[in-house]
């Protein structure tokens, strides 16, 4: 994919502002993430909102309604775009066994929805059918496996103290609360955890400075702990001494462990016993609003009450947007009987708040509270990096790491098998 242009920070055509003063939290001192992890992918673009949902049951019901419809109703429900119509000929998504015949002829069962990350910390569901997705980014699907980790940039908002990045094992759609496209950076360029997505020559330079224990995953951990937003894109200061590196990697590994949410054998995030949130009053079938009572540390969903909820979880923001508000609004908008103006497959939705959403809310509160608890350590690290000497672009250029070649900014050729193309033909890639 194209590299550094307006890249990690915003959309195409964004103007790069002058560097901020040191210590502002937007200090461009240090190499750009776009150089350290040069291959990045733009967000998915579904083209039709009904192919994603906070619950899998709605997606199955939408599919069933669509394939039972015919003629003009089916065309209306499908919601064609310039990129996808019912007659579009497309290949199967890599790693998926979905049909490749024209969707106009589709009458089979719903493909099993897959879990995806819809923006920071919001796990939702997607119908994994290439015929329904305008821009699916097959290069991401190709490298999504049990070894992969995806680093997601959130989009920059000036003076925002929230995290610039998050990490996930799920396929991320790259959505940014800032309203600008983020970037998705796989840790590995090939399936099986092969060929780290790092600038060629970077690992040997870091090992010479910080020790032989430096791996691709420890570099990712450092980036999670140390990356700072700037007008030029995410900046990753590199310290001068191995002790500071080890401190940052330890912090980054804890950030990574929390955001894995128990995946791949990791421990599920938990607050200490007296701090764990519980449902104190059941969430109503259609909660109308979300609010917070700081004195009692209670999260209020209509008549439902969840407590204790640490203030850090309630105030946690990404790109200036409160995460819990955004999470709730997405679900409140698709819960209950559809209004008179509802049309199309988006009107197929839960009639009442599913119990699984309440469980997900408790998990999200826990995650945000723990992440908020680590913010002082991140700020302390940022202050130390701003005050002390470090490795910048000049040192990496002298070592031959920069500039990064264009080949490192493009996806690797990963095919060791044939992929199914349109109408069952083998794809020629």
CSV table of C-alpha atoms in Angstrom, one decimal:
chain,number,residue,atom,x,y,z
A,1,UNK,CA,0.0,0.0,0.0
A,2,UNK,CA,1.2,3.6,-0.4
A,3,UNK,CA,3.4,4.8,2.3
A,4,UNK,CA,4.0,8.0,4.1
A,5,UNK,CA,1.8,10.5,2.4
A,6,UNK,CA,-0.5,12.2,5.0
A,7,UNK,CA,-0.3,8.6,6.1
A,8,UNK,CA,-0.8,7.6,9.6
A,9,UNK,CA,-2.2,10.9,10.9
A,10,UNK,CA,-5.1,11.6,8.6
A,11,UNK,CA,-6.8,11.4,5.2
A,12,UNK,CA,-5.5,12.2,1.8
A,13,UNK,CA,-4.7,15.8,1.2
A,14,UNK,CA,-4.2,16.7,4.8
A,15,UNK,CA,-1.7,19.6,5.3
A,16,UNK,CA,1.3,18.8,7.5
A,17,UNK,CA,1.5,21.4,10.2
A,18,UNK,CA,4.7,22.8,11.8
A,19,UNK,CA,6.2,20.5,14.5
A,20,UNK,CA,4.9,21.1,18.0
A,21,UNK,CA,7.2,22.2,20.9
A,22,UNK,CA,9.1,19.5,22.8
A,23,UNK,CA,7.1,18.1,25.7
A,24,UNK,CA,3.7,19.0,24.2
A,25,UNK,CA,2.8,15.4,23.6
A,26,UNK,CA,3.0,16.1,19.9
A,27,UNK,CA,6.7,16.3,19.7
A,28,UNK,CA,8.0,14.9,16.3
A,29,UNK,CA,11.4,14.0,17.8
A,30,UNK,CA,12.2,10.5,16.7
A,31,UNK,CA,11.5,8.3,13.8
A,32,UNK,CA,8.0,8.0,12.4
A,33,UNK,CA,6.0,4.8,12.9
A,34,UNK,CA,5.5,4.9,9.2
A,35,UNK,CA,9.2,4.2,8.8
A,36,UNK,CA,9.5,1.7,11.6
A,37,UNK,CA,6.5,-0.4,10.4
A,38,UNK,CA,6.4,0.6,6.7
A,39,UNK,CA,3.6,-1.6,5.4
A,40,UNK,CA,0.2,-0.2,6.3
A,41,UNK,CA,-3.3,-0.7,4.9
A,42,UNK,CA,-6.2,1.7,4.7
A,43,UNK,CA,-9.5,1.0,6.5
A,44,UNK,CA,-12.1,-1.4,5.1
A,45,UNK,CA,-15.0,0.2,3.2
A,46,UNK,CA,-18.1,-1.9,3.4
A,47,UNK,CA,-20.3,0.3,1.2
A,48,UNK,CA,-23.4,-0.9,3.0
A,49,UNK,CA,-24.0,-0.6,6.7
A,50,UNK,CA,-26.1,-3.8,7.0
A,51,UNK,CA,-23.1,-6.2,6.6
A,52,UNK,CA,-21.8,-5.2,10.1
A,53,UNK,CA,-23.6,-5.3,13.5
A,54,UNK,CA,-22.9,-5.5,17.2
A,55,UNK,CA,-24.7,-8.9,17.3
A,56,UNK,CA,-24.3,-11.9,14.9
A,57,UNK,CA,-28.0,-12.9,15.1
A,58,UNK,CA,-29.0,-9.7,13.2
A,59,UNK,CA,-26.6,-10.5,10.4
A,60,UNK,CA,-28.0,-14.0,9.9
A,61,UNK,CA,-31.5,-12.7,9.9
A,62,UNK,CA,-30.6,-10.0,7.3
A,63,UNK,CA,-29.0,-12.5,5.1
A,64,UNK,CA,-32.1,-14.8,5.2
A,65,UNK,CA,-34.4,-11.9,4.4
A,66,UNK,CA,-32.2,-10.8,1.5
A,67,UNK,CA,-31.9,-14.2,-0.2
A,68,UNK,CA,-35.7,-14.9,0.2
A,69,UNK,CA,-36.5,-11.6,-1.6
A,70,UNK,CA,-36.7,-11.2,-5.3
A,71,UNK,CA,-36.8,-8.6,-8.1
A,72,UNK,CA,-36.9,-5.0,-7.1
A,73,UNK,CA,-37.2,-5.7,-3.4
A,74,UNK,CA,-34.0,-7.8,-3.4
A,75,UNK,CA,-32.2,-5.0,-5.4
A,76,UNK,CA,-33.3,-2.4,-2.9
A,77,UNK,CA,-32.3,-4.5,0.1
A,78,UNK,CA,-28.9,-5.3,-1.4
A,79,UNK,CA,-28.1,-1.5,-1.7
A,80,UNK,CA,-25.9,-1.6,-4.8
A,81,UNK,CA,-23.0,0.8,-5.1
A,82,UNK,CA,-20.5,1.5,-8.0
A,83,UNK,CA,-18.2,-1.1,-6.5
A,84,UNK,CA,-20.7,-3.8,-5.8
A,85,UNK,CA,-23.9,-4.9,-7.4
A,86,UNK,CA,-25.6,-8.3,-7.4
A,87,UNK,CA,-23.9,-8.9,-10.7
A,88,UNK,CA,-20.4,-8.2,-9.5
A,89,UNK,CA,-17.8,-10.9,-10.2
A,90,UNK,CA,-15.3,-11.1,-7.3
A,91,UNK,CA,-12.9,-13.6,-5.8
A,92,UNK,CA,-13.5,-15.2,-2.4
A,93,UNK,CA,-12.0,-13.5,0.6
A,94,UNK,CA,-8.6,-15.1,1.3
A,95,UNK,CA,-8.9,-17.8,4.0
A,96,UNK,CA,-12.7,-18.0,3.6
A,97,UNK,CA,-14.8,-20.6,1.8
A,98,UNK,CA,-17.5,-18.1,0.7
A,99,UNK,CA,-19.3,-18.4,-2.6
A,100,UNK,CA,-18.0,-16.6,-5.7
A,101,UNK,CA,-21.0,-16.9,-8.0
A,102,UNK,CA,-23.0,-13.7,-8.8
A,103,UNK,CA,-25.0,-12.7,-5.7
A,104,UNK,CA,-28.1,-12.4,-7.9
A,105,UNK,CA,-28.1,-16.2,-7.9
A,106,UNK,CA,-27.4,-16.7,-4.2
A,107,UNK,CA,-30.0,-18.7,-2.2
A,108,UNK,CA,-27.7,-20.6,0.2
A,109,UNK,CA,-27.2,-20.4,4.0
A,110,UNK,CA,-25.6,-17.4,5.7
A,111,UNK,CA,-21.8,-17.5,6.0
A,112,UNK,CA,-20.7,-17.6,9.6
A,113,UNK,CA,-20.2,-14.0,10.8
A,114,UNK,CA,-16.7,-13.2,12.0
A,115,UNK,CA,-15.6,-11.0,14.9
A,116,UNK,CA,-13.9,-7.8,13.9
A,117,UNK,CA,-12.7,-4.7,15.7
A,118,UNK,CA,-14.8,-1.7,14.7
A,119,UNK,CA,-12.6,1.2,15.8
A,120,UNK,CA,-10.8,1.1,19.1
A,121,UNK,CA,-12.0,-1.5,21.6
A,122,UNK,CA,-15.4,-2.2,20.0
A,123,UNK,CA,-15.7,-5.8,19.0
A,124,UNK,CA,-18.5,-6.3,16.4
A,125,UNK,CA,-19.5,-8.8,13.7
A,126,UNK,CA,-19.1,-8.8,9.9
A,127,UNK,CA,-20.6,-11.0,7.1
A,128,UNK,CA,-17.4,-12.3,5.4
A,129,UNK,CA,-18.6,-12.3,1.9
A,130,UNK,CA,-16.5,-10.4,-0.7
A,131,UNK,CA,-19.6,-9.8,-2.9
A,132,UNK,CA,-21.1,-7.6,-0.1
A,133,UNK,CA,-18.0,-5.5,0.8
A,134,UNK,CA,-16.9,-2.7,-1.5
A,135,UNK,CA,-13.2,-2.6,-0.4
A,136,UNK,CA,-12.4,-5.6,1.9
A,137,UNK,CA,-8.6,-5.3,1.9
A,138,UNK,CA,-7.8,-8.9,1.0
A,139,UNK,CA,-4.2,-8.3,1.8
A,140,UNK,CA,-5.2,-8.1,5.5
A,141,UNK,CA,-7.3,-11.3,5.3
A,142,UNK,CA,-4.3,-13.1,3.7
A,143,UNK,CA,-2.1,-12.6,6.8
A,144,UNK,CA,-4.8,-12.8,9.5
A,145,UNK,CA,-4.0,-16.0,11.5
A,146,UNK,CA,-3.2,-17.2,15.0
A,147,UNK,CA,0.2,-15.5,14.9
A,148,UNK,CA,-0.8,-12.1,13.7
A,149,UNK,CA,-1.3,-8.9,15.7
A,150,UNK,CA,-2.7,-5.7,14.1
A,151,UNK,CA,-1.6,-2.3,15.2
A,152,UNK,CA,-4.4,0.3,14.5
A,153,UNK,CA,-3.9,4.1,14.4
A,154,UNK,CA,-6.8,6.1,15.8
A,155,UNK,CA,-6.5,9.3,13.8
A,156,UNK,CA,-5.0,12.5,15.3
A,157,UNK,CA,-6.9,15.1,17.2
A,158,UNK,CA,-4.8,18.1,18.4
A,159,UNK,CA,-4.0,18.1,22.1
A,160,UNK,CA,-5.8,14.8,22.7
A,161,UNK,CA,-4.2,13.0,25.7
A,162,UNK,CA,-5.8,9.6,24.7
A,163,UNK,CA,-3.8,6.7,23.1
A,164,UNK,CA,-2.6,7.0,19.6
A,165,UNK,CA,-2.7,3.3,18.9
A,166,UNK,CA,-4.4,0.1,19.9
A,167,UNK,CA,-3.7,-3.5,19.1
A,168,UNK,CA,-5.9,-6.5,18.3
A,169,UNK,CA,-5.8,-10.1,17.2
A,170,UNK,CA,-9.1,-9.6,15.3
A,171,UNK,CA,-9.3,-8.2,11.8
A,172,UNK,CA,-9.7,-4.5,12.3
A,173,UNK,CA,-11.8,-2.3,10.0
A,174,UNK,CA,-9.6,0.7,10.7
A,175,UNK,CA,-12.5,3.0,11.7
A,176,UNK,CA,-11.3,6.1,13.5
A,177,UNK,CA,-13.4,8.1,15.9
A,178,UNK,CA,-11.6,11.2,14.7
A,179,UNK,CA,-13.5,10.9,11.4
A,180,UNK,CA,-10.2,10.5,9.5
A,181,UNK,CA,-9.0,7.2,8.2
A,182,UNK,CA,-6.5,5.5,10.4
A,183,UNK,CA,-4.0,2.9,9.3
A,184,UNK,CA,-3.8,-0.8,10.0
A,185,UNK,CA,-0.3,-2.2,10.4
A,186,UNK,CA,0.1,-6.0,10.6
A,187,UNK,CA,3.1,-7.1,12.8
A,188,UNK,CA,4.0,-9.8,10.2
A,189,UNK,CA,4.0,-9.6,6.4
A,190,UNK,CA,3.4,-13.3,5.9
A,191,UNK,CA,1.2,-15.9,7.6
A,192,UNK,CA,2.7,-18.0,10.4
A,193,UNK,CA,4.4,-15.0,12.1
A,194,UNK,CA,7.0,-14.8,9.3
A,195,UNK,CA,8.8,-11.6,8.0
A,196,UNK,CA,8.2,-8.9,10.6
A,197,UNK,CA,6.7,-5.7,9.2
A,198,UNK,CA,9.7,-3.7,10.3
A,199,UNK,CA,12.1,-1.6,8.3
A,200,UNK,CA,14.8,-3.8,6.8
A,201,UNK,CA,17.8,-3.7,9.1
A,202,UNK,CA,16.0,-2.2,12.1
A,203,UNK,CA,16.1,-5.3,14.3
A,204,UNK,CA,19.9,-5.7,14.1
A,205,UNK,CA,20.4,-2.0,15.0
A,206,UNK,CA,18.1,-2.3,18.0
A,207,UNK,CA,19.7,-5.5,19.1
A,208,UNK,CA,23.1,-3.9,19.0
A,209,UNK,CA,21.8,-1.1,21.2
A,210,UNK,CA,19.4,-2.9,23.6
A,211,UNK,CA,20.5,-6.5,23.6
A,212,UNK,CA,19.8,-9.8,21.7
A,213,UNK,CA,16.4,-10.2,23.4
A,214,UNK,CA,14.9,-7.6,21.0
A,215,UNK,CA,12.2,-9.3,18.8
A,216,UNK,CA,9.4,-8.1,16.5
A,217,UNK,CA,6.9,-8.4,19.4
A,218,UNK,CA,9.1,-6.4,21.8
A,219,UNK,CA,9.4,-3.7,19.2
A,220,UNK,CA,5.5,-3.7,19.0
A,221,UNK,CA,5.4,-3.5,22.8
A,222,UNK,CA,7.7,-0.5,22.8
A,223,UNK,CA,5.6,1.2,20.1
A,224,UNK,CA,2.4,0.7,22.2
A,225,UNK,CA,4.1,2.3,25.2
A,226,UNK,CA,6.0,5.1,23.6
A,227,UNK,CA,4.2,6.2,20.4
A,228,UNK,CA,3.0,9.8,20.4
A,229,UNK,CA,0.8,11.7,17.9
A,230,UNK,CA,2.3,14.5,15.9
A,231,UNK,CA,1.1,16.5,12.8
A,232,UNK,CA,3.5,14.4,10.7
A,233,UNK,CA,2.1,11.1,12.0
A,234,UNK,CA,2.8,8.8,14.9
A,235,UNK,CA,6.3,9.4,16.3
A,236,UNK,CA,8.2,6.6,18.1
A,237,UNK,CA,11.0,8.0,20.2
A,238,UNK,CA,13.9,5.5,20.7
A,239,UNK,CA,15.9,5.7,24.0
A,240,UNK,CA,19.6,5.9,24.3
A,241,UNK,CA,20.0,3.3,27.0
A,242,UNK,CA,18.9,-0.4,27.3
A,243,UNK,CA,17.3,0.2,30.8
A,244,UNK,CA,14.8,2.7,29.4
A,245,UNK,CA,14.0,0.3,26.5
A,246,UNK,CA,13.4,-2.6,28.9
A,247,UNK,CA,11.1,-0.4,31.0
A,248,UNK,CA,9.1,0.7,28.0
A,249,UNK,CA,8.8,-2.9,26.6
A,250,UNK,CA,7.6,-4.1,30.0
A,251,UNK,CA,4.9,-1.5,30.0
A,252,UNK,CA,4.0,-2.2,26.4
A,253,UNK,CA,3.7,-5.9,27.1
A,254,UNK,CA,1.1,-5.1,29.8
A,255,UNK,CA,-0.8,-2.9,27.3
A,256,UNK,CA,-0.7,-5.7,24.8
A,257,UNK,CA,-1.9,-8.3,27.4
A,258,UNK,CA,-4.9,-6.2,28.3
A,259,UNK,CA,-5.9,-5.6,24.7
A,260,UNK,CA,-5.7,-9.3,23.8
A,261,UNK,CA,-8.7,-9.7,26.2
A,262,UNK,CA,-7.8,-13.3,26.9
A,263,UNK,CA,-7.1,-14.4,23.3
A,264,UNK,CA,-4.3,-16.9,22.6
A,265,UNK,CA,-4.0,-18.0,26.2
A,266,UNK,CA,-3.6,-14.5,27.6
A,267,UNK,CA,-5.1,-13.8,31.0
A,268,UNK,CA,-8.5,-12.0,30.8
A,269,UNK,CA,-8.3,-8.5,32.2
A,270,UNK,CA,-9.6,-8.3,35.7
A,271,UNK,CA,-9.9,-5.5,38.3
A,272,UNK,CA,-9.2,-6.4,42.0
A,273,UNK,CA,-12.1,-8.1,43.6
A,274,UNK,CA,-13.7,-5.0,45.2
A,275,UNK,CA,-13.4,-3.0,42.0
A,276,UNK,CA,-15.0,-5.4,39.6
A,277,UNK,CA,-18.1,-4.0,38.0
A,278,UNK,CA,-21.4,-5.8,38.4
A,279,UNK,CA,-25.0,-5.3,37.2
A,280,UNK,CA,-26.8,-3.7,40.2
A,281,UNK,CA,-30.1,-3.3,38.3
A,282,UNK,CA,-31.0,-5.0,35.1
A,283,UNK,CA,-30.5,-3.1,31.8
A,284,UNK,CA,-34.0,-2.4,30.4
A,285,UNK,CA,-35.1,-3.9,27.0
A,286,UNK,CA,-34.4,-0.6,25.3
A,287,UNK,CA,-32.2,1.7,27.4
A,288,UNK,CA,-32.7,5.3,26.2
A,289,UNK,CA,-29.6,6.9,27.6
A,290,UNK,CA,-26.2,6.4,29.2
A,291,UNK,CA,-24.9,8.5,32.1
A,292,UNK,CA,-22.5,8.4,35.0
A,293,UNK,CA,-22.9,9.2,38.7
A,294,UNK,CA,-19.3,9.9,39.9
A,295,UNK,CA,-20.1,10.0,43.6
A,296,UNK,CA,-21.4,6.4,43.5
A,297,UNK,CA,-19.3,5.3,40.6
A,298,UNK,CA,-22.4,4.1,38.8
A,299,UNK,CA,-23.0,3.7,35.1
A,300,UNK,CA,-26.7,4.3,34.3
A,301,UNK,CA,-28.3,2.7,31.3
A,302,UNK,CA,-31.9,3.9,31.4
A,303,UNK,CA,-33.1,2.2,34.6
A,304,UNK,CA,-30.2,-0.2,34.6
A,305,UNK,CA,-27.2,0.3,36.8
A,306,UNK,CA,-23.6,-1.0,36.7
A,307,UNK,CA,-21.2,-0.4,39.5
A,308,UNK,CA,-18.5,0.1,40.6
A,309,UNK,CA,-17.2,1.8,37.4
A,310,UNK,CA,-14.0,3.7,38.0
A,311,UNK,CA,-13.9,7.3,36.8
A,312,UNK,CA,-11.0,6.4,34.5
A,313,UNK,CA,-13.1,4.0,32.5
A,314,UNK,CA,-15.9,6.6,32.1
A,315,UNK,CA,-13.5,9.4,31.1
A,316,UNK,CA,-11.4,7.2,28.7
A,317,UNK,CA,-11.3,8.9,25.3
A,318,UNK,CA,-9.8,8.1,21.9
A,319,UNK,CA,-9.4,10.9,19.4
A,320,UNK,CA,-11.4,13.1,21.8
A,321,UNK,CA,-14.4,10.8,21.9
A,322,UNK,CA,-15.5,9.0,25.1
A,323,UNK,CA,-15.3,5.3,24.3
A,324,UNK,CA,-18.2,4.2,26.5
A,325,UNK,CA,-20.5,6.8,24.9
A,326,UNK,CA,-19.6,5.7,21.4
A,327,UNK,CA,-20.0,2.0,22.3
A,328,UNK,CA,-23.4,2.6,23.8
A,329,UNK,CA,-24.7,4.9,21.0
A,330,UNK,CA,-23.9,2.3,18.4
A,331,UNK,CA,-26.0,-0.3,20.2
A,332,UNK,CA,-28.8,2.0,21.2
A,333,UNK,CA,-29.2,3.0,17.6
A,334,UNK,CA,-29.9,-0.6,16.5
A,335,UNK,CA,-31.9,-1.9,19.5
A,336,UNK,CA,-35.7,-2.0,19.8
A,337,UNK,CA,-38.5,-1.8,17.2
A,338,UNK,CA,-37.4,0.1,14.1
A,339,UNK,CA,-39.0,3.5,13.7
A,340,UNK,CA,-41.2,4.6,10.9
A,341,UNK,CA,-38.2,5.9,8.9
A,342,UNK,CA,-36.2,2.7,9.2
A,343,UNK,CA,-35.8,1.0,5.9
A,344,UNK,CA,-33.8,-1.8,4.3
A,345,UNK,CA,-31.9,-4.6,6.1
A,346,UNK,CA,-30.7,-2.2,8.9
A,347,UNK,CA,-34.2,-2.4,10.2
A,348,UNK,CA,-33.6,-6.1,11.0
A,349,UNK,CA,-32.3,-5.7,14.6
A,350,UNK,CA,-32.7,-6.9,18.2
A,351,UNK,CA,-36.0,-6.0,19.7
A,352,UNK,CA,-34.5,-5.9,23.2
A,353,UNK,CA,-31.0,-5.4,24.6
A,354,UNK,CA,-29.2,-8.7,24.4
A,355,UNK,CA,-27.6,-10.1,27.5
A,356,UNK,CA,-24.3,-10.6,25.6
A,357,UNK,CA,-24.1,-6.8,25.3
A,358,UNK,CA,-24.2,-6.4,29.0
A,359,UNK,CA,-21.4,-8.9,29.4
A,360,UNK,CA,-19.4,-7.1,26.8
A,361,UNK,CA,-20.0,-3.8,28.6
A,362,UNK,CA,-18.6,-5.2,31.9
A,363,UNK,CA,-15.5,-6.4,30.0
A,364,UNK,CA,-15.1,-3.1,28.3
A,365,UNK,CA,-15.3,-1.2,31.6
A,366,UNK,CA,-12.7,-3.4,33.0
A,367,UNK,CA,-10.4,-2.9,30.0
A,368,UNK,CA,-10.7,0.8,30.0
A,369,UNK,CA,-10.2,1.1,33.7
A,370,UNK,CA,-7.0,-0.9,33.5
A,371,UNK,CA,-5.7,1.1,30.5
A,372,UNK,CA,-6.5,4.3,32.3
A,373,UNK,CA,-4.4,3.1,35.2
A,374,UNK,CA,-1.4,2.7,33.0
A,375,UNK,CA,-1.6,6.2,31.5
A,376,UNK,CA,0.6,7.8,34.3
A,377,UNK,CA,3.4,5.3,33.5
A,378,UNK,CA,3.0,6.2,29.8
A,379,UNK,CA,3.2,9.9,30.5
A,380,UNK,CA,6.2,9.3,32.8
A,381,UNK,CA,8.0,7.4,30.0
A,382,UNK,CA,7.1,10.2,27.5
A,383,UNK,CA,8.6,12.8,29.8
A,384,UNK,CA,11.8,10.8,30.2
A,385,UNK,CA,12.1,10.3,26.5
A,386,UNK,CA,11.5,14.0,25.8
A,387,UNK,CA,14.2,15.0,28.3
A,388,UNK,CA,16.9,12.5,27.5
A,389,UNK,CA,19.0,11.7,24.4
A,390,UNK,CA,17.7,9.1,22.0
A,391,UNK,CA,18.1,7.5,18.6
A,392,UNK,CA,16.5,9.6,15.9
A,393,UNK,CA,16.2,9.6,12.1
A,394,UNK,CA,19.8,10.6,11.6
A,395,UNK,CA,21.2,7.6,13.5
A,396,UNK,CA,18.9,5.2,11.5
A,397,UNK,CA,19.9,6.8,8.3
A,398,UNK,CA,23.6,6.4,9.2
A,399,UNK,CA,22.9,2.7,9.9
A,400,UNK,CA,21.2,2.3,6.5
A,401,UNK,CA,17.8,1.6,8.0
A,402,UNK,CA,16.3,4.8,6.4
A,403,UNK,CA,15.1,5.6,3.9
A,404,UNK,CA,12.9,2.6,3.7
A,405,UNK,CA,12.6,1.0,0.2
A,406,UNK,CA,9.3,0.9,-1.6
A,407,UNK,CA,9.2,-2.9,-1.5
A,408,UNK,CA,8.8,-2.8,2.3
A,409,UNK,CA,5.8,-0.6,1.9
A,410,UNK,CA,3.9,-3.0,-0.3
A,411,UNK,CA,2.3,-6.3,0.8
A,412,UNK,CA,4.5,-9.4,0.5
A,413,UNK,CA,3.7,-12.2,-2.0
A,414,UNK,CA,2.3,-14.7,0.5
A,415,UNK,CA,0.5,-17.2,-1.8
A,416,UNK,CA,1.5,-20.8,-1.3
A,417,UNK,CA,-1.9,-22.1,-2.5
A,418,UNK,CA,-4.5,-21.2,-5.1
A,419,UNK,CA,-7.4,-18.8,-4.2
A,420,UNK,CA,-10.8,-19.1,-5.6
A,421,UNK,CA,-11.7,-16.4,-8.1
A,422,UNK,CA,-15.1,-15.3,-9.5
A,423,UNK,CA,-17.5,-18.1,-10.4
A,424,UNK,CA,-15.2,-20.7,-9.0
A,425,UNK,CA,-12.3,-20.0,-11.3
A,426,UNK,CA,-8.8,-20.0,-9.6
A,427,UNK,CA,-7.6,-16.5,-9.0
A,428,UNK,CA,-4.6,-15.4,-11.0
A,429,UNK,CA,-2.5,-13.4,-8.5
